[in-house]
Amino acid sequence: MNWASRRRFVITAIGAALIIFVLALILVPTLYQAPSCTDRTQNQGEQGVDCGGPCSLLCTALQQAPVVRFTKALFPAPNRVDVIAYVDNPNTGAAARRTPYTLTLYAADRTILKQATGTLDLPPFRSVPVYVPAFFTGNVAGAQAFLTIDPSKVTWFTFKGTLTLPKVASPAVGGTEGAPRVTATLSNPTFVPMTDIIAVGVVYDASDNVIAASQTLLKTIPPQGSVTATFTWGQPFGLPPARIEVMPLLVLPS
């Protein structure tokens, strides 16, 4: 190969290398897809397809279904039915937002009086009250309520944040026999205001059965401050109250 041929070869090789380099710069970002939690592939250290490891979604094998501890129909006034239920999240490090549930009220003969749906947030390893005032209107003595959750419709995700609820202290029964009242002190342990806090008050008898429930809205609890939550009823409890539970509701951050 003479000098001119060698020169043409070198120029051609350099040109080809430049073309390959430019094509690589264009095609590699276009064709290569970095692993993600939505690529339907188990990669990047995931415990399943798009779940576990660096992904927030909890794998099915690690999920525990929410447990409905109880559901009860209450009759706080003539021709009115309230419903109270407790739902437990047994997962210590997982939460679920806007979990759908179905609430059904049955008459004594098992006919359905009303059925409705709703959603609730399930913080990690917590019990969540579901209180529905005036769920049904009518004289339905002996009615029973049931809250159900379809586990396949619960989207669990790993929760690594910190959840802060108001601290509850000094629950007490007051008022009169015909118009009982429950009060409790809710304090804010943080240095920022807490706003629009919904608290549910539940009253139990000596056999630990629920005999009454109510809820109240606290517009603001000042930083390092406290407010009194008040729950009222328009008729007697029916049985002497033996225990009071006041639970603030927690909305999971988006």
PDB file of C-alpha atoms in Angstrom:
ATOM      1  CA  MET A   1       0.000   0.000   0.000  1.00  0.00           C
ATOM      2  CA  ASN A   2       1.526   3.312  -1.092  1.00  0.00           C
ATOM      3  CA  TRP A   3       1.429   6.540   0.874  1.00  0.00           C
ATOM      4  CA  ALA A   4      -1.696   7.884  -0.858  1.00  0.00           C
ATOM      5  CA  SER A   5      -3.599   4.671  -0.200  1.00  0.00           C
ATOM      6  CA  ARG A   6      -2.551   4.653   3.434  1.00  0.00           C
ATOM      7  CA  ARG A   7      -3.665   8.273   3.757  1.00  0.00           C
ATOM      8  CA  ARG A   8      -7.104   7.496   2.265  1.00  0.00           C
ATOM      9  CA  PHE A   9      -7.445   4.479   4.587  1.00  0.00           C
ATOM     10  CA  VAL A  10      -6.618   6.552   7.676  1.00  0.00           C
ATOM     11  CA  ILE A  11      -9.055   9.294   6.655  1.00  0.00           C
ATOM     12  CA  THR A  12     -11.789   6.726   5.934  1.00  0.00           C
ATOM     13  CA  ALA A  13     -11.196   4.975   9.269  1.00  0.00           C
ATOM     14  CA  ILE A  14     -11.336   8.242  11.186  1.00  0.00           C
ATOM     15  CA  GLY A  15     -14.534   9.233   9.372  1.00  0.00           C
ATOM     16  CA  ALA A  16     -16.137   5.856  10.084  1.00  0.00           C
ATOM     17  CA  ALA A  17     -15.153   6.104  13.743  1.00  0.00           C
ATOM     18  CA  LEU A  18     -16.694   9.567  13.988  1.00  0.00           C
ATOM     19  CA  ILE A  19     -19.918   8.343  12.374  1.00  0.00           C
ATOM     20  CA  ILE A  20     -20.095   5.364  14.746  1.00  0.00           C
ATOM     21  CA  PHE A  21     -19.437   7.658  17.713  1.00  0.00           C
ATOM     22  CA  VAL A  22     -22.195  10.079  16.683  1.00  0.00           C
ATOM     23  CA  LEU A  23     -24.639   7.237  16.054  1.00  0.00           C
ATOM     24  CA  ALA A  24     -23.826   5.785  19.460  1.00  0.00           C
ATOM     25  CA  LEU A  25     -24.528   9.128  21.118  1.00  0.00           C
ATOM     26  CA  ILE A  26     -27.918   9.227  19.413  1.00  0.00           C
ATOM     27  CA  LEU A  27     -29.004   5.597  19.600  1.00  0.00           C
ATOM     28  CA  VAL A  28     -27.820   4.518  23.053  1.00  0.00           C
ATOM     29  CA  PRO A  29     -30.053   6.950  24.995  1.00  0.00           C
ATOM     30  CA  THR A  30     -32.887   6.164  22.583  1.00  0.00           C
ATOM     31  CA  LEU A  31     -32.665   2.371  22.698  1.00  0.00           C
ATOM     32  CA  TYR A  32     -31.449   1.847  26.271  1.00  0.00           C
ATOM     33  CA  GLN A  33     -34.098   2.018  28.963  1.00  0.00           C
ATOM     34  CA  ALA A  34     -32.837   2.366  32.501  1.00  0.00           C
ATOM     35  CA  PRO A  35     -34.460   0.008  35.029  1.00  0.00           C
ATOM     36  CA  SER A  36     -37.526   1.510  36.675  1.00  0.00           C
ATOM     37  CA  CYS A  37     -40.408   0.515  38.921  1.00  0.00           C
ATOM     38  CA  THR A  38     -42.862   0.605  36.010  1.00  0.00           C
ATOM     39  CA  ASP A  39     -41.027  -1.400  33.310  1.00  0.00           C
ATOM     40  CA  ARG A  40     -42.769  -4.709  34.141  1.00  0.00           C
ATOM     41  CA  THR A  41     -39.401  -6.367  34.612  1.00  0.00           C
ATOM     42  CA  GLN A  42     -37.747  -7.664  37.770  1.00  0.00           C
ATOM     43  CA  ASN A  43     -34.437  -5.836  37.814  1.00  0.00           C
ATOM     44  CA  GLN A  44     -32.455  -3.323  39.898  1.00  0.00           C
ATOM     45  CA  GLY A  45     -32.678  -5.494  43.026  1.00  0.00           C
ATOM     46  CA  GLU A  46     -36.469  -5.775  43.137  1.00  0.00           C
ATOM     47  CA  GLN A  47     -38.090  -8.580  45.130  1.00  0.00           C
ATOM     48  CA  GLY A  48     -40.699  -9.058  42.414  1.00  0.00           C
ATOM     49  CA  VAL A  49     -41.799  -7.412  39.192  1.00  0.00           C
ATOM     50  CA  ASP A  50     -41.812  -3.663  39.935  1.00  0.00           C
ATOM     51  CA  CYS A  51     -42.154  -4.241  43.692  1.00  0.00           C
ATOM     52  CA  GLY A  52     -39.896  -4.418  46.721  1.00  0.00           C
ATOM     53  CA  GLY A  53     -36.286  -3.300  46.908  1.00  0.00           C
ATOM     54  CA  PRO A  54     -36.008   0.231  45.523  1.00  0.00           C
ATOM     55  CA  CYS A  55     -39.687   0.234  44.462  1.00  0.00           C
ATOM     56  CA  SER A  56     -42.319   1.605  46.807  1.00  0.00           C
ATOM     57  CA  LEU A  57     -44.982  -0.985  45.949  1.00  0.00           C
ATOM     58  CA  LEU A  58     -45.060  -3.936  48.331  1.00  0.00           C
ATOM     59  CA  CYS A  59     -44.839  -7.371  46.702  1.00  0.00           C
ATOM     60  CA  THR A  60     -47.921  -9.565  47.020  1.00  0.00           C
ATOM     61  CA  ALA A  61     -46.029 -12.262  48.908  1.00  0.00           C
ATOM     62  CA  LEU A  62     -45.201  -9.756  51.662  1.00  0.00           C
ATOM     63  CA  GLN A  63     -48.688  -8.281  52.013  1.00  0.00           C
ATOM     64  CA  GLN A  64     -51.059  -8.943  54.885  1.00  0.00           C
ATOM     65  CA  ALA A  65     -54.708  -8.156  54.205  1.00  0.00           C
ATOM     66  CA  PRO A  66     -56.449  -5.523  56.349  1.00  0.00           C
ATOM     67  CA  VAL A  67     -58.568  -6.954  59.146  1.00  0.00           C
ATOM     68  CA  VAL A  68     -62.038  -5.638  59.954  1.00  0.00           C
ATOM     69  CA  ARG A  69     -62.068  -6.032  63.730  1.00  0.00           C
ATOM     70  CA  PHE A  70     -65.755  -5.223  64.113  1.00  0.00           C
ATOM     71  CA  THR A  71     -68.652  -3.363  62.525  1.00  0.00           C
ATOM     72  CA  LYS A  72     -71.659  -2.238  64.520  1.00  0.00           C
ATOM     73  CA  ALA A  73     -74.909  -0.442  63.812  1.00  0.00           C
ATOM     74  CA  LEU A  74     -75.806   2.153  66.433  1.00  0.00           C
ATOM     75  CA  PHE A  75     -79.141   3.842  67.095  1.00  0.00           C
ATOM     76  CA  PRO A  76     -78.349   7.277  68.604  1.00  0.00           C
ATOM     77  CA  ALA A  77     -81.789   8.729  67.867  1.00  0.00           C
ATOM     78  CA  PRO A  78     -85.188   7.541  66.651  1.00  0.00           C
ATOM     79  CA  ASN A  79     -85.168   6.515  62.982  1.00  0.00           C
ATOM     80  CA  ARG A  80     -81.432   7.005  62.657  1.00  0.00           C
ATOM     81  CA  VAL A  81     -78.671   4.430  62.194  1.00  0.00           C
ATOM     82  CA  ASP A  82     -74.979   5.251  62.590  1.00  0.00           C
ATOM     83  CA  VAL A  83     -72.226   2.762  61.806  1.00  0.00           C
ATOM     84  CA  ILE A  84     -68.855   2.346  63.499  1.00  0.00           C
ATOM     85  CA  ALA A  85     -66.126  -0.069  62.405  1.00  0.00           C
ATOM     86  CA  TYR A  86     -62.470  -0.665  63.194  1.00  0.00           C
ATOM     87  CA  VAL A  87     -60.017  -1.718  60.482  1.00  0.00           C
ATOM     88  CA  ASP A  88     -56.553  -2.966  61.462  1.00  0.00           C
ATOM     89  CA  ASN A  89     -53.469  -2.758  59.247  1.00  0.00           C
ATOM     90  CA  PRO A  90     -51.201  -5.649  60.339  1.00  0.00           C
ATOM     91  CA  ASN A  91     -48.329  -4.557  58.071  1.00  0.00           C
ATOM     92  CA  THR A  92     -45.580  -2.936  60.139  1.00  0.00           C
ATOM     93  CA  GLY A  93     -43.838  -1.104  57.310  1.00  0.00           C
ATOM     94  CA  ALA A  94     -46.525  -0.725  54.671  1.00  0.00           C
ATOM     95  CA  ALA A  95     -49.462   1.608  54.149  1.00  0.00           C
ATOM     96  CA  ALA A  96     -52.330   1.975  51.691  1.00  0.00           C
ATOM     97  CA  ARG A  97     -54.031   5.136  50.456  1.00  0.00           C
ATOM     98  CA  ARG A  98     -57.699   5.480  49.580  1.00  0.00           C
ATOM     99  CA  THR A  99     -58.504   1.846  50.263  1.00  0.00           C
ATOM    100  CA  PRO A 100     -62.028   1.078  49.004  1.00  0.00           C
ATOM    101  CA  TYR A 101     -64.553  -0.551  51.297  1.00  0.00           C
ATOM    102  CA  THR A 102     -68.196  -1.581  51.098  1.00  0.00           C
ATOM    103  CA  LEU A 103     -70.616  -0.923  53.944  1.00  0.00           C
ATOM    104  CA  THR A 104     -73.835  -2.950  54.036  1.00  0.00           C
ATOM    105  CA  LEU A 105     -76.769  -2.658  56.432  1.00  0.00           C
ATOM    106  CA  TYR A 106     -79.028  -5.698  56.798  1.00  0.00           C
ATOM    107  CA  ALA A 107     -82.498  -5.864  58.304  1.00  0.00           C
ATOM    108  CA  ALA A 108     -83.343  -8.552  60.843  1.00  0.00           C
ATOM    109  CA  ASP A 109     -84.620 -10.776  58.006  1.00  0.00           C
ATOM    110  CA  ARG A 110     -81.260 -10.378  56.173  1.00  0.00           C
ATOM    111  CA  THR A 111     -82.610  -8.147  53.425  1.00  0.00           C
ATOM    112  CA  ILE A 112     -80.270  -5.343  52.424  1.00  0.00           C
ATOM    113  CA  LEU A 113     -81.448  -1.965  53.653  1.00  0.00           C
ATOM    114  CA  LYS A 114     -78.558   0.019  52.237  1.00  0.00           C
ATOM    115  CA  GLN A 115     -75.170  -0.526  50.656  1.00  0.00           C
ATOM    116  CA  ALA A 116     -72.565   2.155  50.071  1.00  0.00           C
ATOM    117  CA  THR A 117     -68.877   2.453  49.313  1.00  0.00           C
ATOM    118  CA  GLY A 118     -66.119   4.623  50.714  1.00  0.00           C
ATOM    119  CA  THR A 119     -62.358   4.844  51.090  1.00  0.00           C
ATOM    120  CA  LEU A 120     -59.935   5.029  53.984  1.00  0.00           C
ATOM    121  CA  ASP A 121     -56.202   5.406  54.517  1.00  0.00           C
ATOM    122  CA  LEU A 122     -54.357   2.603  56.310  1.00  0.00           C
ATOM    123  CA  PRO A 123     -51.208   3.810  58.085  1.00  0.00           C
ATOM    124  CA  PRO A 124     -48.634   1.150  59.027  1.00  0.00           C
ATOM    125  CA  PHE A 125     -49.590  -1.137  61.924  1.00  0.00           C
ATOM    126  CA  ARG A 126     -52.510   0.978  63.119  1.00  0.00           C
ATOM    127  CA  SER A 127     -56.203   0.640  63.798  1.00  0.00           C
ATOM    128  CA  VAL A 128     -58.425   2.999  61.834  1.00  0.00           C
ATOM    129  CA  PRO A 129     -61.993   3.829  62.891  1.00  0.00           C
ATOM    130  CA  VAL A 130     -64.639   4.192  60.214  1.00  0.00           C
ATOM    131  CA  TYR A 131     -67.582   6.197  61.519  1.00  0.00           C
ATOM    132  CA  VAL A 132     -70.553   6.936  59.267  1.00  0.00           C
ATOM    133  CA  PRO A 133     -73.225   9.095  60.944  1.00  0.00           C
ATOM    134  CA  ALA A 134     -76.828   8.828  59.756  1.00  0.00           C
ATOM    135  CA  PHE A 135     -75.973   5.972  57.418  1.00  0.00           C
ATOM    136  CA  PHE A 136     -79.653   5.017  57.260  1.00  0.00           C
ATOM    137  CA  THR A 137     -82.932   6.674  58.168  1.00  0.00           C
ATOM    138  CA  GLY A 138     -85.814   4.551  59.387  1.00  0.00           C
ATOM    139  CA  ASN A 139     -87.076   2.327  62.177  1.00  0.00           C
ATOM    140  CA  VAL A 140     -84.888  -0.763  61.754  1.00  0.00           C
ATOM    141  CA  ALA A 141     -84.458  -2.342  65.176  1.00  0.00           C
ATOM    142  CA  GLY A 142     -82.196  -5.358  64.999  1.00  0.00           C
ATOM    143  CA  ALA A 143     -80.335  -4.173  61.909  1.00  0.00           C
ATOM    144  CA  GLN A 144     -76.736  -5.311  61.498  1.00  0.00           C
ATOM    145  CA  ALA A 145     -73.893  -3.663  59.610  1.00  0.00           C
ATOM    146  CA  PHE A 146     -70.897  -5.206  57.864  1.00  0.00           C
ATOM    147  CA  LEU A 147     -67.837  -3.520  56.406  1.00  0.00           C
ATOM    148  CA  THR A 148     -65.872  -5.495  53.829  1.00  0.00           C
ATOM    149  CA  ILE A 149     -62.606  -4.839  51.998  1.00  0.00           C
ATOM    150  CA  ASP A 150     -61.478  -6.682  48.875  1.00  0.00           C
ATOM    151  CA  PRO A 151     -57.748  -7.420  49.444  1.00  0.00           C
ATOM    152  CA  SER A 152     -57.117  -7.412  45.685  1.00  0.00           C
ATOM    153  CA  LYS A 153     -58.118  -3.739  45.542  1.00  0.00           C
ATOM    154  CA  VAL A 154     -55.674  -2.606  48.232  1.00  0.00           C
ATOM    155  CA  THR A 155     -52.465  -1.044  46.900  1.00  0.00           C
ATOM    156  CA  TRP A 156     -49.785  -1.450  49.549  1.00  0.00           C
ATOM    157  CA  PHE A 157     -46.600   0.594  49.460  1.00  0.00           C
ATOM    158  CA  THR A 158     -43.549   0.666  51.670  1.00  0.00           C
ATOM    159  CA  PHE A 159     -43.793   3.562  54.093  1.00  0.00           C
ATOM    160  CA  LYS A 160     -40.540   4.969  55.458  1.00  0.00           C
ATOM    161  CA  GLY A 161     -41.742   8.346  56.672  1.00  0.00           C
ATOM    162  CA  THR A 162     -42.805   9.553  60.083  1.00  0.00           C
ATOM    163  CA  LEU A 163     -46.445   9.947  61.048  1.00  0.00           C
ATOM    164  CA  THR A 164     -47.392  12.280  63.859  1.00  0.00           C
ATOM    165  CA  LEU A 165     -50.822  12.244  65.459  1.00  0.00           C
ATOM    166  CA  PRO A 166     -52.200  14.449  68.217  1.00  0.00           C
ATOM    167  CA  LYS A 167     -51.716  12.932  71.651  1.00  0.00           C
ATOM    168  CA  VAL A 168     -54.942  12.072  73.461  1.00  0.00           C
ATOM    169  CA  ALA A 169     -55.316  12.540  77.214  1.00  0.00           C
ATOM    170  CA  SER A 170     -57.973  12.750  79.921  1.00  0.00           C
ATOM    171  CA  PRO A 171     -61.029  11.244  78.192  1.00  0.00           C
ATOM    172  CA  ALA A 172     -64.062  11.696  80.432  1.00  0.00           C
ATOM    173  CA  VAL A 173     -67.830  11.298  80.394  1.00  0.00           C
ATOM    174  CA  GLY A 174     -69.945  14.315  81.312  1.00  0.00           C
ATOM    175  CA  GLY A 175     -73.191  15.987  80.406  1.00  0.00           C
ATOM    176  CA  THR A 176     -76.467  14.570  81.665  1.00  0.00           C
ATOM    177  CA  GLU A 177     -78.032  11.136  81.565  1.00  0.00           C
ATOM    178  CA  GLY A 178     -80.326  12.190  78.743  1.00  0.00           C
ATOM    179  CA  ALA A 179     -77.635  14.090  76.836  1.00  0.00           C
ATOM    180  CA  PRO A 180     -74.252  12.510  77.611  1.00  0.00           C
ATOM    181  CA  ARG A 181     -71.017  14.067  76.522  1.00  0.00           C
ATOM    182  CA  VAL A 182     -67.420  12.880  76.182  1.00  0.00           C
ATOM    183  CA  THR A 183     -64.424  15.194  76.288  1.00  0.00           C
ATOM    184  CA  ALA A 184     -60.733  14.597  75.721  1.00  0.00           C
ATOM    185  CA  THR A 185     -57.624  16.742  75.401  1.00  0.00           C
ATOM    186  CA  LEU A 186     -55.729  16.531  72.117  1.00  0.00           C
ATOM    187  CA  SER A 187     -52.247  18.031  72.094  1.00  0.00           C
ATOM    188  CA  ASN A 188     -49.911  18.853  69.232  1.00  0.00           C
ATOM    189  CA  PRO A 189     -46.348  17.631  69.925  1.00  0.00           C
ATOM    190  CA  THR A 190     -44.878  19.352  66.848  1.00  0.00           C
ATOM    191  CA  PHE A 191     -43.731  22.889  66.106  1.00  0.00           C
ATOM    192  CA  VAL A 192     -46.208  23.421  63.265  1.00  0.00           C
ATOM    193  CA  PRO A 193     -49.997  23.766  63.445  1.00  0.00           C
ATOM    194  CA  MET A 194     -52.202  20.728  62.926  1.00  0.00           C
ATOM    195  CA  THR A 195     -55.322  21.541  60.939  1.00  0.00           C
ATOM    196  CA  ASP A 196     -58.647  19.877  60.137  1.00  0.00           C
ATOM    197  CA  ILE A 197     -58.181  16.964  62.521  1.00  0.00           C
ATOM    198  CA  ILE A 198     -61.123  14.564  62.645  1.00  0.00           C
ATOM    199  CA  ALA A 199     -61.368  12.635  65.910  1.00  0.00           C
ATOM    200  CA  VAL A 200     -63.678   9.695  66.553  1.00  0.00           C
ATOM    201  CA  GLY A 201     -64.948   8.981  70.061  1.00  0.00           C
ATOM    202  CA  VAL A 202     -66.098   5.456  70.939  1.00  0.00           C
ATOM    203  CA  VAL A 203     -67.801   4.440  74.192  1.00  0.00           C
ATOM    204  CA  TYR A 204     -67.742   0.860  75.527  1.00  0.00           C
ATOM    205  CA  ASP A 205     -69.748  -0.891  78.221  1.00  0.00           C
ATOM    206  CA  ALA A 206     -68.395  -3.180  80.952  1.00  0.00           C
ATOM    207  CA  SER A 207     -68.365  -6.113  78.501  1.00  0.00           C
ATOM    208  CA  ASP A 208     -66.244  -4.057  76.092  1.00  0.00           C
ATOM    209  CA  ASN A 209     -69.056  -3.742  73.581  1.00  0.00           C
ATOM    210  CA  VAL A 210     -69.506  -0.475  71.707  1.00  0.00           C
ATOM    211  CA  ILE A 211     -72.558   1.417  72.921  1.00  0.00           C
ATOM    212  CA  ALA A 212     -72.001   4.814  71.270  1.00  0.00           C
ATOM    213  CA  ALA A 213     -69.796   6.625  68.788  1.00  0.00           C
ATOM    214  CA  SER A 214     -69.431  10.135  67.458  1.00  0.00           C
ATOM    215  CA  GLN A 215     -66.903  12.352  65.750  1.00  0.00           C
ATOM    216  CA  THR A 216     -65.784  15.961  65.817  1.00  0.00           C
ATOM    217  CA  LEU A 217     -63.655  18.263  63.686  1.00  0.00           C
ATOM    218  CA  LEU A 218     -60.830  20.249  65.243  1.00  0.00           C
ATOM    219  CA  LYS A 219     -59.966  23.120  62.924  1.00  0.00           C
ATOM    220  CA  THR A 220     -56.558  23.882  64.440  1.00  0.00           C
ATOM    221  CA  ILE A 221     -54.287  22.580  67.176  1.00  0.00           C
ATOM    222  CA  PRO A 222     -51.523  25.157  67.685  1.00  0.00           C
ATOM    223  CA  PRO A 223     -47.852  24.135  67.814  1.00  0.00           C
ATOM    224  CA  GLN A 224     -47.016  22.624  71.201  1.00  0.00           C
ATOM    225  CA  GLY A 225     -50.597  23.429  72.193  1.00  0.00           C
ATOM    226  CA  SER A 226     -53.778  21.538  72.987  1.00  0.00           C
ATOM    227  CA  VAL A 227     -57.537  21.730  72.462  1.00  0.00           C
ATOM    228  CA  THR A 228     -60.563  19.954  73.901  1.00  0.00           C
ATOM    229  CA  ALA A 229     -62.454  17.542  71.675  1.00  0.00           C
ATOM    230  CA  THR A 230     -66.143  17.239  72.579  1.00  0.00           C
ATOM    231  CA  PHE A 231     -68.517  14.475  71.501  1.00  0.00           C
ATOM    232  CA  THR A 232     -72.247  14.743  72.204  1.00  0.00           C
ATOM    233  CA  TRP A 233     -75.344  12.550  72.000  1.00  0.00           C
ATOM    234  CA  GLY A 234     -79.034  13.385  72.214  1.00  0.00           C
ATOM    235  CA  GLN A 235     -80.210  10.368  74.195  1.00  0.00           C
ATOM    236  CA  PRO A 236     -78.874   8.076  76.963  1.00  0.00           C
ATOM    237  CA  PHE A 237     -76.201   5.493  76.220  1.00  0.00           C
ATOM    238  CA  GLY A 238     -78.468   2.646  77.290  1.00  0.00           C
ATOM    239  CA  LEU A 239     -75.752   0.977  79.370  1.00  0.00           C
ATOM    240  CA  PRO A 240     -73.269   2.541  81.795  1.00  0.00           C
ATOM    241  CA  PRO A 241     -70.058   3.590  80.025  1.00  0.00           C
ATOM    242  CA  ALA A 242     -66.972   1.726  81.210  1.00  0.00           C
ATOM    243  CA  ARG A 243     -64.293   2.744  78.722  1.00  0.00           C
ATOM    244  CA  ILE A 244     -63.716   5.581  76.265  1.00  0.00           C
ATOM    245  CA  GLU A 245     -61.483   5.580  73.223  1.00  0.00           C
ATOM    246  CA  VAL A 246     -60.691   8.724  71.246  1.00  0.00           C
ATOM    247  CA  MET A 247     -58.822   8.235  67.974  1.00  0.00           C
ATOM    248  CA  PRO A 248     -57.680  11.040  65.636  1.00  0.00           C
ATOM    249  CA  LEU A 249     -57.862  10.094  61.970  1.00  0.00           C
ATOM    250  CA  LEU A 250     -54.660  10.219  59.973  1.00  0.00           C
ATOM    251  CA  VAL A 251     -54.512  11.161  56.293  1.00  0.00           C
ATOM    252  CA  LEU A 252     -51.479   9.697  54.549  1.00  0.00           C
ATOM    253  CA  PRO A 253     -49.331  12.197  52.634  1.00  0.00           C
ATOM    254  CA  SER A 254     -49.541  11.960  48.847  1.00  0.00           C
TER     255      SER A 254
END
